[in-house]
Amino acid sequence: MTASKIASIETSEPENRSSISAADPCTIVIFGASGDLSRRKLVPALYGLAARNCLARRFAIIGFSRTPMTDEAFRKTAIDSVKKFADASTVREEECTEFANALAYVAGEYHHADAFEKLKSRLEELDREHKLNGNRLFYLATPPDVYPGIIEQLNRAGLAKNPNGKSWTRIIIEKPYGRDLASARKLNQTVLQAFDESQIYRIDHYLGKDTVQNLMVLRFGNGIFEPLWNRNYVDHVQITAGETLGVEQRAAFYETAGATRDMIQSHVLQLTSLVAMEPPAAFDATAVRNEKIKVLQSIRPFTPESIKTNIVRGQYGPGSASEDESLLAGYQGEPGVAKNSTTETFVAACLLIDNWRWAGVPFYLRTGKRLPSRVTEIAIQFRRAPHLVFSGQDLSSNELVLNVQPDEGISISFHAKLPGQEMKLKRVTMDFSYQAEFGGGERSAYATLINDCMRGDATLFDRADGVEAAWALVDPILNYFQAHKPKFPNYAAGTWGPREADELLERDGRHWRNS
Ligand SMILES: NC(=O)c1ccc[n+]([C@@H]2O[C@H](COP(=O)([O-])OP(=O)(O)OC[C@H]3O[C@@H](n4cnc5c(N)ncnc54)[C@H](OP(=O)(O)O)[C@@H]3O)[C@@H](O)[C@H]2O)c1
């Protein structure tokens, strides 16, 4: 693709995410390019960046996987994905053609030196042709057990190090990053033998969502919330990441993972650290990640005794979807799932953060499949008014809710006087909606994060010590689950998990806010 051809992409309408800026010219190599993530998320995200002027003037994308494919076939698949999955407001025929021209494909085995020599030649050729300054971004989007082989081959082929003082080489590594502390450490060692930490971008796409980043803006960009953000005013915090879907096509992966590995170790602990962290000295990768890791290190470690009382696991049985009462299979009846599977599809946990800000404030976390609604939210429940002057009125506590998905926004609840003679109070909410305020199509979290990586900003990516701190917390839970087999299923599809999850809060005089 020539510079002049690509320049036409850049003249398209500017978009409203003004903070995204164009990156350096570079080649992006997607390993696992024939797969689901590449098709549904990565290629559409890269197209979106190009269409919104956020890729450099000059770029190239190489798909790498085992499936034999010509450049043409890969381009066609990519454009089909763009048309199906990219933000429709950006999809235009001419730009699709321009984008397709920047794509190439290399077929090969992930552990074969020959395949990486072929990749190297193709990289050098595209680099020369499009003047990409030797900048390279490798994206690992294969199943995780393939990662070490790819990393070793990149290193052996001399592709891991920055080719010269002026160029950069970076690598994005998809989650799951390990399956326990030992394997995460091993992966860290493998990747750090080939790349420097500053080149490594461990991705959790939740962190690319506007609402998740907005949590930091809400806390540290406003003067009114931070003074209340502590044990003196907050009664407890609830974090829910619920899905209505079951295991779908992911049984092979999910059977070996479960909700604790899939959701708690990554997304849910990421959200917890953003809620609980101290204000960073600056909004940069070192300061933000230092503060997040301190939170993980302050969470009281789980012991077999505390797991018994503070963690509830569940697995869905048959049930019905709340919207249309249609019958849903139980987890053990899903294709690819063992008939006597003990994999948890639901986890609720109460954790305590032992530091000055949060001592004594429970954080209740909950995630599950086949729940009544698809919702990811963080609810800060404030303490009740210390003295009730309105007799006869049962005042609930104030609540600040951050909706991460699907309706991105923030709401705050408080009490208001009902109109009329009597002093009657009603709980009301003030809502801020991203869609209503800013409009626009859906912003892709992957686009945000890929653009950040191209610009060398690792603030929203995990560091080696961060992933290890999260696994160190989760490991005892996984070991306990392994040693104590549960009686599953224990909740019906379409409900909010097992009864014990409600009891986890009821014993403390609290309850889940079920959306
Ligand atoms: N899909 C998502 O929405 C999503 C979300 C978050 C994270 N992730 C993570 O992203 C990575 C890729 O996900 P995905 O859903 O795209 O996976 P996928 O479709 O199962 O795999 C991607 C590609 O990797 C190659 N591959 C598959 N199994 C392999 C094996 N056993 N050995 C060697 N290569 C194999 C295949 O290409 P070839 O056979 O052509 O080589 C496949 O097309 C995974 O680590 C996943 O956990 C995915």
Coordinates of C-alpha atoms and ligand atoms in Angstrom, one line a residue:
M1 CA 0.0 0.0 0.0
T2 CA 1.5 3.3 -1.0
A3 CA 1.6 6.4 1.2
S4 CA -0.6 8.3 -1.1
K5 CA -3.2 5.6 -1.1
I6 CA -3.2 5.5 2.7
A7 CA -3.3 9.2 3.0
S8 CA -6.9 9.0 1.6
I9 CA -7.9 7.1 4.7
E10 CA -6.7 10.0 6.8
T11 CA -8.9 12.6 5.3
S12 CA -12.1 10.8 6.6
E13 CA -14.3 12.5 9.3
P14 CA -12.5 13.1 12.6
E15 CA -14.1 11.2 15.5
N16 CA -15.0 12.4 18.9
R17 CA -12.4 10.6 20.9
S18 CA -10.0 13.5 20.7
S19 CA -7.5 12.1 23.1
I20 CA -6.4 9.4 20.6
S21 CA -3.6 10.5 18.5
A22 CA -2.0 8.9 15.5
A23 CA 0.8 6.4 16.2
D24 CA 4.2 5.9 14.6
P25 CA 4.4 4.1 11.2
C26 CA 4.6 0.4 12.0
T27 CA 3.9 -3.2 11.1
I28 CA 1.4 -5.1 13.2
V29 CA 1.8 -8.9 13.2
I30 CA -1.2 -10.8 14.5
F31 CA -0.4 -14.4 15.6
G32 CA -3.5 -16.5 15.5
A33 CA -4.9 -14.3 12.7
S34 CA -7.3 -17.0 11.5
G35 CA -9.0 -17.0 14.9
D36 CA -12.1 -15.6 16.6
L37 CA -10.4 -12.7 18.4
S38 CA -8.6 -11.5 15.3
R39 CA -11.8 -11.7 13.3
R40 CA -14.3 -10.2 15.7
K41 CA -12.1 -7.7 17.5
L42 CA -8.5 -7.0 16.3
V43 CA -9.0 -6.5 12.6
P44 CA -12.2 -4.3 13.1
A45 CA -10.3 -2.3 15.8
L46 CA -7.4 -1.7 13.5
Y47 CA -9.7 -0.7 10.7
G48 CA -11.5 1.7 13.1
L49 CA -8.1 3.2 14.1
A50 CA -7.2 3.7 10.4
A51 CA -10.6 5.2 9.5
R52 CA -10.4 7.6 12.5
N53 CA -6.9 8.8 11.6
C54 CA -5.3 7.0 14.6
L55 CA -3.0 4.8 12.7
A56 CA 0.1 6.4 11.2
R57 CA 0.2 7.5 7.5
R58 CA 2.0 4.3 6.8
F59 CA 1.2 1.0 8.3
A60 CA 1.1 -2.7 7.4
I61 CA -0.6 -5.7 9.0
I62 CA 0.6 -9.2 8.7
G63 CA -1.6 -12.1 9.7
F64 CA 0.3 -15.2 10.9
S65 CA -1.3 -18.6 11.6
R66 CA -1.1 -22.2 10.4
T67 CA -4.1 -22.1 8.1
P68 CA -2.9 -21.9 4.5
M69 CA -4.2 -18.6 3.0
T70 CA -3.1 -16.2 0.3
D71 CA -2.8 -12.5 1.0
E72 CA -6.0 -12.1 -1.1
A73 CA -7.9 -14.6 1.0
F74 CA -6.8 -12.9 4.2
R75 CA -7.8 -9.5 2.9
K76 CA -11.2 -10.8 1.9
T77 CA -11.8 -12.4 5.4
A78 CA -10.6 -9.2 7.0
I79 CA -12.9 -7.0 5.1
D80 CA -15.8 -9.3 5.8
S81 CA -15.0 -8.9 9.5
V82 CA -14.8 -5.2 9.2
K83 CA -18.2 -5.0 7.6
K84 CA -19.7 -7.3 10.2
F85 CA -18.0 -6.1 13.4
A86 CA -16.5 -2.6 13.0
D87 CA -18.5 0.5 14.0
A88 CA -20.9 0.8 11.0
S89 CA -20.5 4.6 10.9
T90 CA -16.9 4.2 9.9
V91 CA -17.3 1.5 7.2
R92 CA -17.0 2.8 3.7
E93 CA -16.2 0.8 0.6
E94 CA -13.2 2.9 -0.5
E95 CA -11.6 2.9 2.9
C96 CA -12.1 -0.9 3.2
T97 CA -10.2 -1.3 -0.1
E98 CA -7.4 1.0 1.1
F99 CA -7.2 -0.9 4.4
A100 CA -7.2 -4.3 2.7
N101 CA -4.2 -3.2 0.6
A102 CA -2.2 -2.8 3.8
L103 CA -2.8 -6.5 4.8
A104 CA -0.5 -9.5 4.1
Y105 CA -0.5 -13.1 5.4
V106 CA 2.2 -15.6 6.3
A107 CA 1.2 -19.2 7.0
G108 CA 3.4 -21.3 9.3
E109 CA 3.9 -23.3 12.4
Y110 CA 4.3 -21.3 15.6
H111 CA 7.4 -23.2 16.7
H112 CA 9.2 -23.6 13.3
A113 CA 12.3 -21.5 12.7
D114 CA 11.6 -21.6 8.9
A115 CA 8.2 -19.9 9.4
F116 CA 9.8 -17.1 11.4
E117 CA 12.5 -16.6 8.7
K118 CA 9.7 -16.2 6.2
L119 CA 8.0 -13.7 8.5
K120 CA 11.2 -11.8 8.9
S121 CA 11.7 -11.5 5.2
R122 CA 8.1 -10.3 4.8
L123 CA 8.6 -7.8 7.6
E124 CA 11.8 -6.4 6.0
E125 CA 10.1 -6.2 2.6
L126 CA 7.0 -4.3 3.9
D127 CA 9.3 -2.1 5.9
R128 CA 11.3 -1.1 2.9
E129 CA 8.3 -0.7 0.6
H130 CA 6.2 1.4 3.0
K131 CA 9.0 3.1 5.0
L132 CA 7.8 1.8 8.3
N133 CA 11.0 2.8 10.2
G134 CA 11.4 -0.8 11.5
N135 CA 8.7 -0.4 14.1
R136 CA 7.0 -3.6 15.0
L137 CA 4.1 -4.6 17.1
F138 CA 3.5 -8.4 17.7
Y139 CA 0.1 -9.4 19.0
L140 CA -0.2 -12.9 20.5
A141 CA -3.8 -14.0 19.8
T142 CA -3.4 -17.8 19.8
P143 CA -4.3 -20.1 22.7
P144 CA -1.9 -19.4 25.6
D145 CA 0.0 -22.6 25.4
V146 CA 1.4 -21.5 22.0
Y147 CA 2.8 -18.2 23.4
P148 CA 6.2 -19.5 24.7
G149 CA 7.0 -21.1 21.3
I150 CA 6.2 -17.8 19.4
I151 CA 8.3 -15.8 21.9
E152 CA 11.2 -18.2 21.6
Q153 CA 11.0 -18.1 17.8
L154 CA 10.8 -14.3 17.7
N155 CA 13.9 -14.2 19.8
R156 CA 15.8 -16.8 17.8
A157 CA 15.0 -14.9 14.5
G158 CA 16.3 -11.7 16.0
L159 CA 12.9 -10.1 15.9
A160 CA 12.4 -9.4 19.6
K161 CA 14.9 -6.7 20.2
N162 CA 14.6 -3.2 18.8
P163 CA 16.4 -3.3 15.5
N164 CA 18.1 0.0 16.0
G165 CA 18.2 2.9 18.4
K166 CA 15.4 4.7 16.5
S167 CA 12.8 1.9 16.1
W168 CA 10.7 0.1 18.5
T169 CA 9.5 -3.5 18.9
R170 CA 6.6 -4.2 21.3
I171 CA 4.5 -7.3 22.1
I172 CA 0.9 -7.5 23.3
I173 CA 0.1 -10.7 25.1
E174 CA -3.6 -11.7 25.4
K175 CA -5.2 -13.0 28.6
P176 CA -5.2 -15.5 30.2
Y177 CA -1.7 -14.8 31.3
G178 CA -0.9 -18.1 32.9
R179 CA -3.3 -20.4 34.7
D180 CA -1.8 -20.0 38.2
L181 CA 1.1 -18.2 39.9
A182 CA 3.7 -20.8 38.8
S183 CA 2.8 -20.7 35.1
A184 CA 2.4 -16.9 35.1
R185 CA 6.0 -16.6 36.6
K186 CA 7.3 -19.1 34.0
L187 CA 5.7 -17.1 31.2
N188 CA 7.1 -13.9 32.7
Q189 CA 10.6 -15.5 32.7
T190 CA 10.2 -16.7 29.1
V191 CA 9.0 -13.4 27.8
L192 CA 11.6 -11.4 29.8
Q193 CA 14.4 -13.5 28.3
A194 CA 13.4 -12.2 24.9
F195 CA 11.9 -8.8 25.5
D196 CA 12.6 -6.0 28.0
E197 CA 9.6 -5.2 30.4
S198 CA 9.2 -1.9 28.7
Q199 CA 8.4 -3.7 25.4
I200 CA 5.7 -6.0 27.0
Y201 CA 2.0 -5.1 27.0
R202 CA -0.1 -7.6 28.9
I203 CA -3.6 -6.8 27.8
D204 CA -7.0 -7.0 29.7
H205 CA -9.4 -5.4 27.3
Y206 CA -11.7 -4.2 30.3
L207 CA -9.1 -1.5 30.9
G208 CA -9.7 0.0 27.5
K209 CA -13.3 0.7 28.2
D210 CA -14.1 4.3 28.7
T211 CA -16.0 3.8 31.9
V212 CA -13.2 1.9 33.5
Q213 CA -10.8 4.8 32.6
N214 CA -13.4 7.2 33.8
L215 CA -13.3 5.7 37.2
M216 CA -9.9 7.3 37.5
V217 CA -11.2 10.6 36.1
L218 CA -14.2 10.5 38.5
R219 CA -11.9 10.0 41.5
F220 CA -8.9 12.1 40.6
G221 CA -10.3 14.7 38.2
N222 CA -13.0 15.9 40.7
G223 CA -12.7 17.4 44.1
I224 CA -15.9 16.1 45.6
F225 CA -15.6 12.3 45.6
E226 CA -12.1 11.6 46.8
P227 CA -12.7 13.1 50.3
L228 CA -15.6 10.6 50.7
W229 CA -13.7 7.6 49.2
N230 CA -12.6 5.9 52.4
R231 CA -13.7 3.9 55.4
N232 CA -15.2 7.0 57.1
Y233 CA -17.9 7.3 54.5
V234 CA -18.0 4.1 52.5
D235 CA -20.0 1.2 54.1
H236 CA -19.0 -1.4 51.5
V237 CA -18.3 -1.8 47.8
Q238 CA -20.0 -4.3 45.4
I239 CA -18.5 -5.3 42.1
T240 CA -20.6 -7.4 39.8
A241 CA -19.6 -8.8 36.4
G242 CA -22.6 -10.8 35.2
E243 CA -23.4 -12.5 31.9
T244 CA -26.6 -13.9 30.6
L245 CA -24.8 -16.1 28.2
G246 CA -23.7 -19.6 29.1
V247 CA -20.5 -21.2 28.1
E248 CA -21.3 -20.9 24.3
Q249 CA -18.5 -22.2 22.1
R250 CA -15.8 -21.9 24.8
A251 CA -16.4 -25.2 26.7
A252 CA -12.9 -26.6 25.9
F253 CA -11.2 -23.5 27.4
Y254 CA -13.8 -22.9 30.2
E255 CA -13.7 -26.5 31.5
T256 CA -10.0 -25.9 32.3
A257 CA -10.5 -22.4 33.6
G258 CA -13.7 -21.6 35.5
A259 CA -15.0 -18.2 36.6
T260 CA -12.2 -17.6 39.1
R261 CA -9.5 -17.8 36.5
D262 CA -11.5 -16.3 33.7
M263 CA -13.0 -13.3 35.5
I264 CA -11.8 -12.8 39.1
Q265 CA -8.0 -13.0 38.6
S266 CA -8.2 -10.6 35.7
H267 CA -11.2 -8.2 35.1
V268 CA -12.6 -8.2 38.6
L269 CA -9.3 -7.7 40.5
Q270 CA -8.4 -5.0 37.9
L271 CA -11.6 -3.1 38.8
T272 CA -11.0 -3.7 42.5
S273 CA -7.6 -2.1 42.3
L274 CA -8.9 0.9 40.4
V275 CA -11.6 1.5 43.0
A276 CA -9.2 1.1 45.9
M277 CA -5.9 2.6 44.7
E278 CA -4.4 5.7 46.2
P279 CA -4.1 8.7 43.9
P280 CA -1.0 8.2 41.7
A281 CA 1.6 11.0 41.5
A282 CA 0.9 11.2 37.8
F283 CA -1.2 9.6 35.2
D284 CA 1.6 7.5 33.8
A285 CA 2.4 3.8 33.5
T286 CA 4.8 3.6 36.5
A287 CA 2.8 5.7 38.9
V288 CA -0.6 4.1 38.1
R289 CA 0.6 0.6 38.1
N290 CA 2.6 1.0 41.3
E291 CA -0.6 2.1 43.1
K292 CA -2.7 -0.7 41.6
I293 CA -0.2 -3.3 42.7
K294 CA -0.1 -1.9 46.3
V295 CA -3.9 -2.6 46.5
L296 CA -3.4 -6.2 45.4
Q297 CA -0.6 -6.6 48.0
S298 CA -2.9 -5.1 50.7
I299 CA -5.8 -7.6 50.1
R300 CA -5.9 -10.0 53.1
P301 CA -4.7 -13.3 51.7
F302 CA -7.2 -16.2 51.6
T303 CA -6.7 -19.2 53.8
P304 CA -8.7 -22.5 53.7
E305 CA -10.7 -21.1 56.7
S306 CA -11.4 -17.7 55.2
I307 CA -12.3 -19.3 51.8
K308 CA -15.0 -21.4 53.6
T309 CA -16.6 -18.4 55.0
N310 CA -15.9 -15.7 52.4
I311 CA -16.1 -17.4 49.0
V312 CA -19.1 -19.0 47.4
R313 CA -18.9 -20.9 44.1
G314 CA -21.6 -22.1 41.9
Q315 CA -22.5 -23.8 38.6
Y316 CA -25.7 -23.3 36.7
G317 CA -28.3 -26.0 36.2
P318 CA -31.2 -25.9 33.8
G319 CA -33.4 -22.8 34.1
S320 CA -35.2 -20.2 32.1
A321 CA -34.1 -16.9 30.7
S322 CA -36.0 -14.1 32.4
E323 CA -36.7 -12.2 29.2
D324 CA -38.7 -14.9 27.4
E325 CA -39.0 -17.8 29.8
S326 CA -37.2 -20.0 27.2
L327 CA -35.7 -23.1 28.7
L328 CA -31.9 -23.1 29.1
A329 CA -29.6 -26.1 29.5
G330 CA -27.6 -26.5 32.6
Y331 CA -23.8 -26.2 32.3
Q332 CA -23.3 -30.0 32.4
G333 CA -25.7 -30.3 29.5
E334 CA -23.8 -27.8 27.3
P335 CA -21.8 -29.3 24.3
G336 CA -18.2 -30.1 25.3
V337 CA -18.8 -30.0 29.0
A338 CA -18.2 -33.1 31.2
K339 CA -21.5 -34.6 32.6
N340 CA -20.1 -34.4 36.1
S341 CA -18.1 -31.2 35.7
T342 CA -17.0 -29.4 38.9
T343 CA -16.0 -26.2 37.0
E344 CA -17.5 -23.1 38.7
T345 CA -19.5 -20.8 36.5
F346 CA -20.2 -18.4 39.4
V347 CA -18.0 -17.0 42.2
A348 CA -18.9 -14.5 44.9
A349 CA -16.3 -13.3 47.4
C350 CA -15.9 -11.0 50.3
L351 CA -12.4 -9.5 50.5
L352 CA -10.8 -7.1 52.9
I353 CA -8.1 -4.6 52.1
D354 CA -5.8 -4.1 55.1
N355 CA -4.7 -0.5 54.7
W356 CA -5.6 2.8 56.3
R357 CA -8.1 3.8 53.7
W358 CA -10.1 0.6 53.6
A359 CA -9.7 -1.2 56.9
G360 CA -13.0 -2.8 57.8
V361 CA -14.8 -2.0 54.5
P362 CA -15.8 -5.2 52.8
F363 CA -15.5 -5.5 49.0
Y364 CA -18.1 -8.0 47.7
L365 CA -17.2 -9.3 44.3
R366 CA -19.5 -11.4 42.1
T367 CA -19.2 -12.9 38.6
G368 CA -21.2 -15.5 36.9
K369 CA -22.7 -17.0 33.7
R370 CA -26.4 -17.4 33.0
L371 CA -27.4 -14.6 35.4
P372 CA -30.6 -12.6 34.9
S373 CA -28.8 -9.6 33.3
R374 CA -25.6 -8.8 31.5
V375 CA -24.1 -6.1 33.7
T376 CA -20.7 -5.0 34.9
E377 CA -20.9 -2.4 37.6
I378 CA -19.2 -1.1 40.6
A379 CA -21.4 0.2 43.4
I380 CA -20.0 2.3 46.2
Q381 CA -22.5 2.1 49.1
F382 CA -22.1 5.0 51.5
R383 CA -22.8 4.9 55.2
R384 CA -26.3 5.9 56.2
A385 CA -27.0 9.3 57.6
P386 CA -25.8 9.2 61.2
H387 CA -29.0 10.5 62.8
L388 CA -32.5 10.2 61.2
V389 CA -34.5 13.4 61.8
F390 CA -37.3 12.3 59.5
S391 CA -39.2 9.9 61.8
G392 CA -41.0 7.0 60.3
Q393 CA -38.9 7.0 57.1
D394 CA -36.7 4.1 56.4
L395 CA -33.8 5.7 54.7
S396 CA -31.5 3.5 52.6
S397 CA -27.9 4.5 52.1
N398 CA -26.6 6.6 49.2
E399 CA -25.2 4.7 46.3
L400 CA -22.7 5.7 43.6
V401 CA -22.9 3.2 40.7
L402 CA -20.5 3.0 37.8
N403 CA -21.9 1.1 34.9
V404 CA -19.1 -0.4 33.0
Q405 CA -21.4 -2.3 30.5
P406 CA -23.7 -2.4 28.8
D407 CA -25.1 1.1 29.5
E408 CA -21.9 2.9 30.2
G409 CA -22.4 5.7 32.7
I410 CA -22.6 6.7 36.3
S411 CA -25.6 7.2 38.7
I412 CA -25.9 8.5 42.2
S413 CA -28.9 7.9 44.4
F414 CA -30.1 10.2 47.2
H415 CA -33.4 11.0 49.0
A416 CA -35.8 13.7 47.9
K417 CA -39.0 15.1 49.4
L418 CA -42.1 13.9 47.6
P419 CA -44.3 16.8 46.6
G420 CA -47.2 17.5 48.9
Q421 CA -48.0 18.5 52.5
E422 CA -46.5 15.5 54.2
M423 CA -42.8 15.0 54.8
K424 CA -42.4 11.8 52.7
L425 CA -39.1 10.9 51.2
K426 CA -38.3 9.0 48.0
R427 CA -35.0 7.6 46.8
V428 CA -34.1 9.2 43.4
T429 CA -31.2 8.9 41.1
M430 CA -29.1 11.3 38.9
D431 CA -27.8 9.6 35.9
F432 CA -24.9 10.3 33.5
S433 CA -25.0 8.2 30.3
Y434 CA -22.0 8.1 27.9
Q435 CA -24.3 7.5 25.0
A436 CA -26.7 10.3 25.8
E437 CA -23.9 12.8 26.6
F438 CA -21.4 12.0 23.9
G439 CA -23.4 9.9 21.4
G440 CA -21.3 8.2 18.7
G441 CA -20.9 4.5 18.0
E442 CA -19.4 2.0 20.3
R443 CA -15.8 2.7 21.2
S444 CA -13.7 -0.4 20.9
A445 CA -11.6 -1.1 24.0
Y446 CA -9.2 -3.0 21.7
A447 CA -8.7 0.1 19.5
T448 CA -7.9 2.2 22.6
L449 CA -5.3 -0.3 23.9
I450 CA -3.7 -1.1 20.5
N451 CA -3.3 2.7 19.9
D452 CA -1.8 3.1 23.4
C453 CA 0.7 0.4 22.7
M454 CA 1.7 1.9 19.4
R455 CA 2.3 5.2 21.2
G456 CA 4.3 3.4 23.9
D457 CA 1.8 4.1 26.7
A458 CA 1.6 1.1 29.0
T459 CA -0.6 2.7 31.7
L460 CA -3.6 0.5 31.0
F461 CA -1.6 -2.7 30.6
D462 CA -0.4 -5.1 33.4
R463 CA 3.1 -5.3 34.6
A464 CA 4.9 -8.6 35.5
D465 CA 4.6 -8.0 39.2
G466 CA 0.9 -7.0 38.8
V467 CA -0.1 -10.3 37.2
E468 CA 1.9 -12.2 39.7
A469 CA 0.3 -10.3 42.6
A470 CA -3.2 -11.2 41.3
W471 CA -2.3 -14.8 40.8
A472 CA -0.8 -15.0 44.4
L473 CA -4.2 -13.9 45.7
V474 CA -6.2 -16.4 43.6
D475 CA -3.9 -19.4 43.9
P476 CA -5.1 -20.5 47.4
I477 CA -8.7 -20.3 46.2
L478 CA -7.9 -22.5 43.2
N479 CA -6.1 -25.0 45.4
Y480 CA -9.0 -25.1 47.8
F481 CA -11.5 -25.7 44.9
Q482 CA -9.3 -28.4 43.6
A483 CA -9.1 -30.2 47.0
H484 CA -12.8 -29.8 47.9
K485 CA -15.2 -30.9 45.2
P486 CA -18.6 -29.2 45.3
K487 CA -22.1 -30.5 44.7
F488 CA -23.0 -28.9 41.4
P489 CA -25.2 -27.6 39.9
N490 CA -26.4 -25.3 42.7
Y491 CA -28.2 -22.4 40.9
A492 CA -30.8 -22.4 38.2
A493 CA -29.9 -20.6 34.9
G494 CA -31.5 -17.2 34.9
T495 CA -31.0 -16.6 38.6
W496 CA -28.4 -14.6 40.6
G497 CA -26.4 -17.5 41.7
P498 CA -26.6 -19.9 44.7
R499 CA -28.5 -18.9 47.9
E500 CA -25.2 -18.9 49.8
A501 CA -24.1 -15.8 47.7
D502 CA -27.0 -13.9 49.2
E503 CA -26.1 -15.1 52.7
L504 CA -22.6 -13.9 52.3
L505 CA -24.0 -10.3 52.5
E506 CA -27.0 -11.0 54.7
R507 CA -24.8 -12.2 57.5
D508 CA -23.4 -8.7 57.5
G509 CA -26.8 -7.1 57.4
R510 CA -26.4 -6.2 53.7
H511 CA -27.7 -7.4 50.4
W512 CA -26.7 -7.4 46.7
R513 CA -28.2 -4.7 44.5
N514 CA -29.7 -6.9 41.9
S515 CA -30.0 -4.9 38.7
Ligands
LIG1 N1 -12.1 -14.5 21.4 C1 -12.2 -13.5 22.3 O1 -13.2 -12.8 22.4 C2 -11.1 -13.4 23.4 C3 -11.3 -12.5 24.4 C4 -10.3 -12.3 25.4 C5 -9.1 -13.0 25.2 N2 -9.0 -13.9 24.2 C6 -7.7 -14.7 24.1 O2 -7.1 -14.4 22.9 C7 -6.5 -15.6 22.4 C8 -7.1 -16.0 21.1 O3 -8.5 -16.2 21.2 P1 -9.4 -16.8 20.0 O4 -10.7 -16.9 20.6 O5 -9.1 -16.1 18.8 O6 -8.8 -18.3 20.0 P2 -8.9 -19.3 18.8 O7 -9.8 -18.9 17.8 O8 -9.1 -20.7 19.5 O9 -7.4 -19.4 18.3 C9 -6.8 -18.4 17.4 C10 -6.0 -19.1 16.4 O10 -4.9 -19.8 17.0 C11 -4.6 -21.0 16.3 N3 -4.8 -22.2 17.2 C12 -5.9 -22.6 17.8 N4 -5.6 -23.7 18.5 C13 -4.3 -23.9 18.4 C14 -3.4 -24.8 19.0 N5 -3.9 -25.8 19.8 N6 -2.2 -24.8 18.6 C15 -1.7 -23.9 17.8 N7 -2.5 -22.9 17.3 C16 -3.8 -22.9 17.6 C17 -5.7 -21.1 15.2 O11 -5.1 -20.7 14.0 P3 -4.3 -21.7 13.0 O12 -4.9 -23.1 13.3 O13 -4.6 -21.2 11.7 O14 -2.9 -21.6 13.4 C18 -6.7 -20.2 15.6 O15 -7.4 -19.7 14.5 C19 -6.7 -16.7 23.5 O16 -5.6 -16.7 24.3 C20 -7.9 -16.2 24.2 O17 -8.0 -16.6 25.5 C21 -10.0 -14.1 23.3

